[in-house]
Amino acid sequence: MSVINTLLSSLLQVFVFTLIPFIFFLFRKNKSVNFYQYTGFTTPTAKSIYIGVGTSVFFVFTGVVLALVNPGIRDIYLSEKTVTGQLHKLDISIASVTILLCTAIFKTSLSEEILFRGFIARQLIKKSGFKSGNLMQATIFGLVHFFLFRIQTESSLSLCIFFFLFSFVAALLIGYNMFKNANGSIQPGWISHGLGNTISYFIVSFCI
């Protein structure tokens, strides 16, 4: 794991996850919005940002405590196939912190918020209404993480179900905040997701 490789893979993932909604944007019927508005790169409210920060702190606390008390969860976090497992093998340095920040803020958080909340959630809510659309996007987000953990770490079914539920609830709350408090902006979700990943990655990688 090197800084250059991390930067390149982060840029590639953001590009690919942005390209998907961009293709749909080109063929949309409604021509009254630009791509930034289409994906939610709009100005959020201060309230939504505060809620996003509070949400991230809650999930960091929950995730770290569970890692400390449950050996199975801790082993998954420290698996060589996970980001935290790879960072755990490194000493704290400018390079390792750069890798952590780049991965937490851009590769996972930004790319996922663009695709899952900026595009998938927005389209599902537009077609099915807020409650159904938000539930569906959270379910999709949870299932993606379920299969990622199942394939990458070969975890037990019960632990994968836990990660599904953890991801599902996080996506549900981020989606709620986005559409009920942030005027459809993905920025509070990005802040919440990025801050949560940054803190939890640091604690798991360098402190456990």
PDB file of C-alpha atoms in Angstrom:
ATOM      1  CA  MET A   1       0.000   0.000   0.000  1.00  0.00           C
ATOM      2  CA  SER A   2       1.659   3.223  -1.183  1.00  0.00           C
ATOM      3  CA  VAL A   3       0.558   6.851  -1.331  1.00  0.00           C
ATOM      4  CA  ILE A   4       0.694   6.964  -5.137  1.00  0.00           C
ATOM      5  CA  ASN A   5      -1.329   3.760  -5.544  1.00  0.00           C
ATOM      6  CA  THR A   6      -3.895   4.987  -3.032  1.00  0.00           C
ATOM      7  CA  LEU A   7      -4.235   8.350  -4.774  1.00  0.00           C
ATOM      8  CA  LEU A   8      -4.661   6.694  -8.162  1.00  0.00           C
ATOM      9  CA  SER A   9      -7.176   4.111  -6.922  1.00  0.00           C
ATOM     10  CA  SER A  10      -9.121   6.837  -5.097  1.00  0.00           C
ATOM     11  CA  LEU A  11      -9.288   9.007  -8.202  1.00  0.00           C
ATOM     12  CA  LEU A  12     -10.336   6.019 -10.293  1.00  0.00           C
ATOM     13  CA  GLN A  13     -13.121   5.024  -7.906  1.00  0.00           C
ATOM     14  CA  VAL A  14     -14.471   8.581  -7.660  1.00  0.00           C
ATOM     15  CA  PHE A  15     -14.354   8.820 -11.458  1.00  0.00           C
ATOM     16  CA  VAL A  16     -16.184   5.511 -12.021  1.00  0.00           C
ATOM     17  CA  PHE A  17     -18.802   6.202  -9.327  1.00  0.00           C
ATOM     18  CA  THR A  18     -19.381   9.653 -10.849  1.00  0.00           C
ATOM     19  CA  LEU A  19     -19.450   8.379 -14.423  1.00  0.00           C
ATOM     20  CA  ILE A  20     -22.472   6.163 -13.742  1.00  0.00           C
ATOM     21  CA  PRO A  21     -24.837   9.021 -12.774  1.00  0.00           C
ATOM     22  CA  PHE A  22     -23.262  11.242 -15.451  1.00  0.00           C
ATOM     23  CA  ILE A  23     -24.290   8.804 -18.193  1.00  0.00           C
ATOM     24  CA  PHE A  24     -27.870   8.879 -16.909  1.00  0.00           C
ATOM     25  CA  PHE A  25     -27.657  12.672 -16.597  1.00  0.00           C
ATOM     26  CA  LEU A  26     -26.851  12.980 -20.305  1.00  0.00           C
ATOM     27  CA  PHE A  27     -30.039  11.114 -21.254  1.00  0.00           C
ATOM     28  CA  ARG A  28     -32.396  12.662 -18.697  1.00  0.00           C
ATOM     29  CA  LYS A  29     -35.689  14.221 -19.713  1.00  0.00           C
ATOM     30  CA  ASN A  30     -35.482  17.151 -17.302  1.00  0.00           C
ATOM     31  CA  LYS A  31     -32.928  19.576 -18.740  1.00  0.00           C
ATOM     32  CA  SER A  32     -33.516  22.299 -16.138  1.00  0.00           C
ATOM     33  CA  VAL A  33     -30.760  21.212 -13.707  1.00  0.00           C
ATOM     34  CA  ASN A  34     -26.992  20.923 -14.094  1.00  0.00           C
ATOM     35  CA  PHE A  35     -24.930  17.918 -13.033  1.00  0.00           C
ATOM     36  CA  TYR A  36     -24.057  19.400  -9.639  1.00  0.00           C
ATOM     37  CA  GLN A  37     -27.741  19.843  -8.832  1.00  0.00           C
ATOM     38  CA  TYR A  38     -28.551  16.432 -10.324  1.00  0.00           C
ATOM     39  CA  THR A  39     -26.187  14.670  -7.883  1.00  0.00           C
ATOM     40  CA  GLY A  40     -26.730  16.948  -4.887  1.00  0.00           C
ATOM     41  CA  PHE A  41     -23.618  19.118  -4.851  1.00  0.00           C
ATOM     42  CA  THR A  42     -25.717  21.961  -3.511  1.00  0.00           C
ATOM     43  CA  THR A  43     -25.528  24.148  -0.414  1.00  0.00           C
ATOM     44  CA  PRO A  44     -26.786  22.345   2.714  1.00  0.00           C
ATOM     45  CA  THR A  45     -28.238  23.872   5.861  1.00  0.00           C
ATOM     46  CA  ALA A  46     -26.146  24.365   8.992  1.00  0.00           C
ATOM     47  CA  LYS A  47     -28.553  22.090  10.876  1.00  0.00           C
ATOM     48  CA  SER A  48     -27.927  19.217   8.457  1.00  0.00           C
ATOM     49  CA  ILE A  49     -24.162  19.537   8.916  1.00  0.00           C
ATOM     50  CA  TYR A  50     -24.480  19.416  12.709  1.00  0.00           C
ATOM     51  CA  ILE A  51     -26.703  16.352  12.430  1.00  0.00           C
ATOM     52  CA  GLY A  52     -24.204  14.750  10.042  1.00  0.00           C
ATOM     53  CA  VAL A  53     -21.341  15.283  12.491  1.00  0.00           C
ATOM     54  CA  GLY A  54     -23.424  13.937  15.371  1.00  0.00           C
ATOM     55  CA  THR A  55     -24.380  10.872  13.346  1.00  0.00           C
ATOM     56  CA  SER A  56     -20.748  10.119  12.506  1.00  0.00           C
ATOM     57  CA  VAL A  57     -19.693  10.397  16.169  1.00  0.00           C
ATOM     58  CA  PHE A  58     -22.458   7.983  17.191  1.00  0.00           C
ATOM     59  CA  PHE A  59     -21.444   5.362  14.620  1.00  0.00           C
ATOM     60  CA  VAL A  60     -17.734   5.727  15.369  1.00  0.00           C
ATOM     61  CA  PHE A  61     -18.404   5.177  19.067  1.00  0.00           C
ATOM     62  CA  THR A  62     -20.633   2.177  18.355  1.00  0.00           C
ATOM     63  CA  GLY A  63     -18.235   0.595  15.858  1.00  0.00           C
ATOM     64  CA  VAL A  64     -15.139   1.029  18.025  1.00  0.00           C
ATOM     65  CA  VAL A  65     -16.828  -0.274  21.187  1.00  0.00           C
ATOM     66  CA  LEU A  66     -18.072  -3.341  19.312  1.00  0.00           C
ATOM     67  CA  ALA A  67     -14.572  -3.947  17.964  1.00  0.00           C
ATOM     68  CA  LEU A  68     -13.170  -3.812  21.478  1.00  0.00           C
ATOM     69  CA  VAL A  69     -15.705  -6.213  22.996  1.00  0.00           C
ATOM     70  CA  ASN A  70     -16.225  -8.599  20.074  1.00  0.00           C
ATOM     71  CA  PRO A  71     -13.127 -10.499  18.855  1.00  0.00           C
ATOM     72  CA  GLY A  72     -14.879 -11.503  15.619  1.00  0.00           C
ATOM     73  CA  ILE A  73     -15.565  -7.901  14.619  1.00  0.00           C
ATOM     74  CA  ARG A  74     -12.048  -6.886  15.635  1.00  0.00           C
ATOM     75  CA  ASP A  75     -10.554  -9.662  13.501  1.00  0.00           C
ATOM     76  CA  ILE A  76     -12.526  -8.434  10.480  1.00  0.00           C
ATOM     77  CA  TYR A  77     -11.340  -4.868  11.012  1.00  0.00           C
ATOM     78  CA  LEU A  78      -7.749  -6.106  11.175  1.00  0.00           C
ATOM     79  CA  SER A  79      -7.991  -8.531   8.262  1.00  0.00           C
ATOM     80  CA  GLU A  80      -5.235  -8.032   5.682  1.00  0.00           C
ATOM     81  CA  LYS A  81      -7.920  -7.595   3.004  1.00  0.00           C
ATOM     82  CA  THR A  82      -9.451  -4.521   4.665  1.00  0.00           C
ATOM     83  CA  VAL A  83      -8.189  -0.934   4.632  1.00  0.00           C
ATOM     84  CA  THR A  84      -7.765  -0.856   8.398  1.00  0.00           C
ATOM     85  CA  GLY A  85      -5.964  -4.193   8.345  1.00  0.00           C
ATOM     86  CA  GLN A  86      -3.450  -2.904   5.819  1.00  0.00           C
ATOM     87  CA  LEU A  87      -2.971   0.362   7.705  1.00  0.00           C
ATOM     88  CA  HIS A  88      -2.534  -1.585  10.948  1.00  0.00           C
ATOM     89  CA  LYS A  89       0.714  -3.017   9.578  1.00  0.00           C
ATOM     90  CA  LEU A  90       2.133   0.499   9.075  1.00  0.00           C
ATOM     91  CA  ASP A  91       3.610   2.914  11.598  1.00  0.00           C
ATOM     92  CA  ILE A  92       2.058   6.341  12.026  1.00  0.00           C
ATOM     93  CA  SER A  93       3.751   8.609   9.499  1.00  0.00           C
ATOM     94  CA  ILE A  94       2.938  11.289   6.958  1.00  0.00           C
ATOM     95  CA  ALA A  95       2.591   8.574   4.317  1.00  0.00           C
ATOM     96  CA  SER A  96       0.253   6.315   6.334  1.00  0.00           C
ATOM     97  CA  VAL A  97      -1.914   9.244   7.471  1.00  0.00           C
ATOM     98  CA  THR A  98      -2.116  10.482   3.866  1.00  0.00           C
ATOM     99  CA  ILE A  99      -3.233   7.017   2.762  1.00  0.00           C
ATOM    100  CA  LEU A 100      -5.809   6.925   5.542  1.00  0.00           C
ATOM    101  CA  LEU A 101      -7.238  10.377   4.743  1.00  0.00           C
ATOM    102  CA  CYS A 102      -7.331   9.787   1.004  1.00  0.00           C
ATOM    103  CA  THR A 103      -9.092   6.454   1.450  1.00  0.00           C
ATOM    104  CA  ALA A 104     -11.529   7.607   4.130  1.00  0.00           C
ATOM    105  CA  ILE A 105     -12.524  10.951   2.626  1.00  0.00           C
ATOM    106  CA  PHE A 106     -12.420  10.327  -1.111  1.00  0.00           C
ATOM    107  CA  LYS A 107     -12.185   6.651  -2.087  1.00  0.00           C
ATOM    108  CA  THR A 108     -14.964   5.422   0.178  1.00  0.00           C
ATOM    109  CA  SER A 109     -16.976   8.412   1.388  1.00  0.00           C
ATOM    110  CA  LEU A 110     -17.114  10.765  -1.588  1.00  0.00           C
ATOM    111  CA  SER A 111     -17.506   8.071  -4.230  1.00  0.00           C
ATOM    112  CA  GLU A 112     -20.192   6.232  -2.262  1.00  0.00           C
ATOM    113  CA  GLU A 113     -22.172   9.378  -1.441  1.00  0.00           C
ATOM    114  CA  ILE A 114     -22.171  10.427  -5.098  1.00  0.00           C
ATOM    115  CA  LEU A 115     -23.416   7.026  -6.280  1.00  0.00           C
ATOM    116  CA  PHE A 116     -25.654   5.830  -3.462  1.00  0.00           C
ATOM    117  CA  ARG A 117     -27.190   9.058  -2.143  1.00  0.00           C
ATOM    118  CA  GLY A 118     -26.590  11.538  -4.963  1.00  0.00           C
ATOM    119  CA  PHE A 119     -27.838   9.182  -7.667  1.00  0.00           C
ATOM    120  CA  ILE A 120     -29.489   5.950  -6.452  1.00  0.00           C
ATOM    121  CA  ALA A 121     -31.357   7.425  -3.460  1.00  0.00           C
ATOM    122  CA  ARG A 122     -32.435  10.495  -5.422  1.00  0.00           C
ATOM    123  CA  GLN A 123     -33.847   8.424  -8.292  1.00  0.00           C
ATOM    124  CA  LEU A 124     -35.562   5.885  -6.042  1.00  0.00           C
ATOM    125  CA  ILE A 125     -37.159   8.595  -3.909  1.00  0.00           C
ATOM    126  CA  LYS A 126     -38.256  10.462  -7.016  1.00  0.00           C
ATOM    127  CA  LYS A 127     -39.993   7.335  -8.349  1.00  0.00           C
ATOM    128  CA  SER A 128     -41.242   5.681  -5.127  1.00  0.00           C
ATOM    129  CA  GLY A 129     -41.589   8.463  -2.578  1.00  0.00           C
ATOM    130  CA  PHE A 130     -39.329   9.305   0.344  1.00  0.00           C
ATOM    131  CA  LYS A 131     -40.052   6.425   2.740  1.00  0.00           C
ATOM    132  CA  SER A 132     -39.862   3.614   0.179  1.00  0.00           C
ATOM    133  CA  GLY A 133     -36.972   5.176  -1.750  1.00  0.00           C
ATOM    134  CA  ASN A 134     -34.902   5.792   1.362  1.00  0.00           C
ATOM    135  CA  LEU A 135     -35.497   2.240   2.592  1.00  0.00           C
ATOM    136  CA  MET A 136     -34.509   0.824  -0.791  1.00  0.00           C
ATOM    137  CA  GLN A 137     -31.277   2.820  -1.086  1.00  0.00           C
ATOM    138  CA  ALA A 138     -30.305   1.865   2.472  1.00  0.00           C
ATOM    139  CA  THR A 139     -31.025  -1.797   1.708  1.00  0.00           C
ATOM    140  CA  ILE A 140     -28.900  -1.669  -1.447  1.00  0.00           C
ATOM    141  CA  PHE A 141     -26.077   0.026   0.480  1.00  0.00           C
ATOM    142  CA  GLY A 142     -26.281  -2.580   3.226  1.00  0.00           C
ATOM    143  CA  LEU A 143     -26.300  -5.489   0.786  1.00  0.00           C
ATOM    144  CA  VAL A 144     -23.236  -4.142  -1.032  1.00  0.00           C
ATOM    145  CA  HIS A 145     -21.333  -4.044   2.260  1.00  0.00           C
ATOM    146  CA  PHE A 146     -22.696  -7.451   3.260  1.00  0.00           C
ATOM    147  CA  PHE A 147     -21.267  -9.078   0.129  1.00  0.00           C
ATOM    148  CA  LEU A 148     -18.020  -7.094   0.300  1.00  0.00           C
ATOM    149  CA  PHE A 149     -17.309  -8.335   3.815  1.00  0.00           C
ATOM    150  CA  ARG A 150     -18.492 -11.835   2.935  1.00  0.00           C
ATOM    151  CA  ILE A 151     -16.195 -12.080  -0.096  1.00  0.00           C
ATOM    152  CA  GLN A 152     -13.173 -10.136   1.169  1.00  0.00           C
ATOM    153  CA  THR A 153     -12.921 -11.475   4.698  1.00  0.00           C
ATOM    154  CA  GLU A 154     -14.883 -14.755   4.443  1.00  0.00           C
ATOM    155  CA  SER A 155     -16.674 -13.737   7.630  1.00  0.00           C
ATOM    156  CA  SER A 156     -19.438 -15.759   9.227  1.00  0.00           C
ATOM    157  CA  LEU A 157     -23.002 -15.117   8.118  1.00  0.00           C
ATOM    158  CA  SER A 158     -23.923 -13.608  11.491  1.00  0.00           C
ATOM    159  CA  LEU A 159     -21.105 -11.052  11.331  1.00  0.00           C
ATOM    160  CA  CYS A 160     -21.960 -10.166   7.734  1.00  0.00           C
ATOM    161  CA  ILE A 161     -25.567  -9.610   8.809  1.00  0.00           C
ATOM    162  CA  PHE A 162     -24.278  -7.279  11.510  1.00  0.00           C
ATOM    163  CA  PHE A 163     -22.324  -5.258   8.931  1.00  0.00           C
ATOM    164  CA  PHE A 164     -25.403  -5.184   6.710  1.00  0.00           C
ATOM    165  CA  LEU A 165     -27.494  -3.744   9.548  1.00  0.00           C
ATOM    166  CA  PHE A 166     -24.766  -1.284  10.528  1.00  0.00           C
ATOM    167  CA  SER A 167     -24.450  -0.007   6.947  1.00  0.00           C
ATOM    168  CA  PHE A 168     -28.226  -0.053   6.433  1.00  0.00           C
ATOM    169  CA  VAL A 169     -28.932   2.144   9.471  1.00  0.00           C
ATOM    170  CA  ALA A 170     -26.101   4.551   8.570  1.00  0.00           C
ATOM    171  CA  ALA A 171     -27.413   4.926   5.006  1.00  0.00           C
ATOM    172  CA  LEU A 172     -30.977   5.345   6.268  1.00  0.00           C
ATOM    173  CA  LEU A 173     -29.982   8.185   8.606  1.00  0.00           C
ATOM    174  CA  ILE A 174     -27.773   9.890   6.028  1.00  0.00           C
ATOM    175  CA  GLY A 175     -30.591   9.675   3.470  1.00  0.00           C
ATOM    176  CA  TYR A 176     -33.087  11.086   5.965  1.00  0.00           C
ATOM    177  CA  ASN A 177     -30.805  13.994   6.831  1.00  0.00           C
ATOM    178  CA  MET A 178     -30.111  14.660   3.154  1.00  0.00           C
ATOM    179  CA  PHE A 179     -33.743  14.995   2.102  1.00  0.00           C
ATOM    180  CA  LYS A 180     -35.347  16.297   5.284  1.00  0.00           C
ATOM    181  CA  ASN A 181     -32.721  18.751   6.522  1.00  0.00           C
ATOM    182  CA  ALA A 182     -30.117  19.411   3.789  1.00  0.00           C
ATOM    183  CA  ASN A 183     -32.342  20.387   0.839  1.00  0.00           C
ATOM    184  CA  GLY A 184     -31.133  17.316  -1.055  1.00  0.00           C
ATOM    185  CA  SER A 185     -27.428  18.102  -0.623  1.00  0.00           C
ATOM    186  CA  ILE A 186     -25.002  15.184  -0.321  1.00  0.00           C
ATOM    187  CA  GLN A 187     -22.442  17.324   1.500  1.00  0.00           C
ATOM    188  CA  PRO A 188     -23.644  16.564   5.077  1.00  0.00           C
ATOM    189  CA  GLY A 189     -23.604  12.856   4.185  1.00  0.00           C
ATOM    190  CA  TRP A 190     -20.095  13.193   2.810  1.00  0.00           C
ATOM    191  CA  ILE A 191     -19.013  14.992   5.988  1.00  0.00           C
ATOM    192  CA  SER A 192     -20.683  12.354   8.169  1.00  0.00           C
ATOM    193  CA  HIS A 193     -19.320   9.434   6.142  1.00  0.00           C
ATOM    194  CA  GLY A 194     -15.838  10.912   5.742  1.00  0.00           C
ATOM    195  CA  LEU A 195     -15.454  12.006   9.358  1.00  0.00           C
ATOM    196  CA  GLY A 196     -16.739   8.666  10.646  1.00  0.00           C
ATOM    197  CA  ASN A 197     -14.388   6.708   8.414  1.00  0.00           C
ATOM    198  CA  THR A 198     -11.405   8.909   9.264  1.00  0.00           C
ATOM    199  CA  ILE A 199     -11.802   8.610  13.030  1.00  0.00           C
ATOM    200  CA  SER A 200     -12.674   4.906  13.026  1.00  0.00           C
ATOM    201  CA  TYR A 201      -9.868   4.037  10.577  1.00  0.00           C
ATOM    202  CA  PHE A 202      -7.358   5.886  12.769  1.00  0.00           C
ATOM    203  CA  ILE A 203      -8.508   4.266  16.027  1.00  0.00           C
ATOM    204  CA  VAL A 204      -8.710   0.745  14.585  1.00  0.00           C
ATOM    205  CA  SER A 205      -5.489   1.003  12.595  1.00  0.00           C
ATOM    206  CA  PHE A 206      -3.198   2.669  15.109  1.00  0.00           C
ATOM    207  CA  CYS A 207      -4.775   2.384  18.554  1.00  0.00           C
ATOM    208  CA  ILE A 208      -6.242  -1.147  18.847  1.00  0.00           C
TER     209      ILE A 208
END
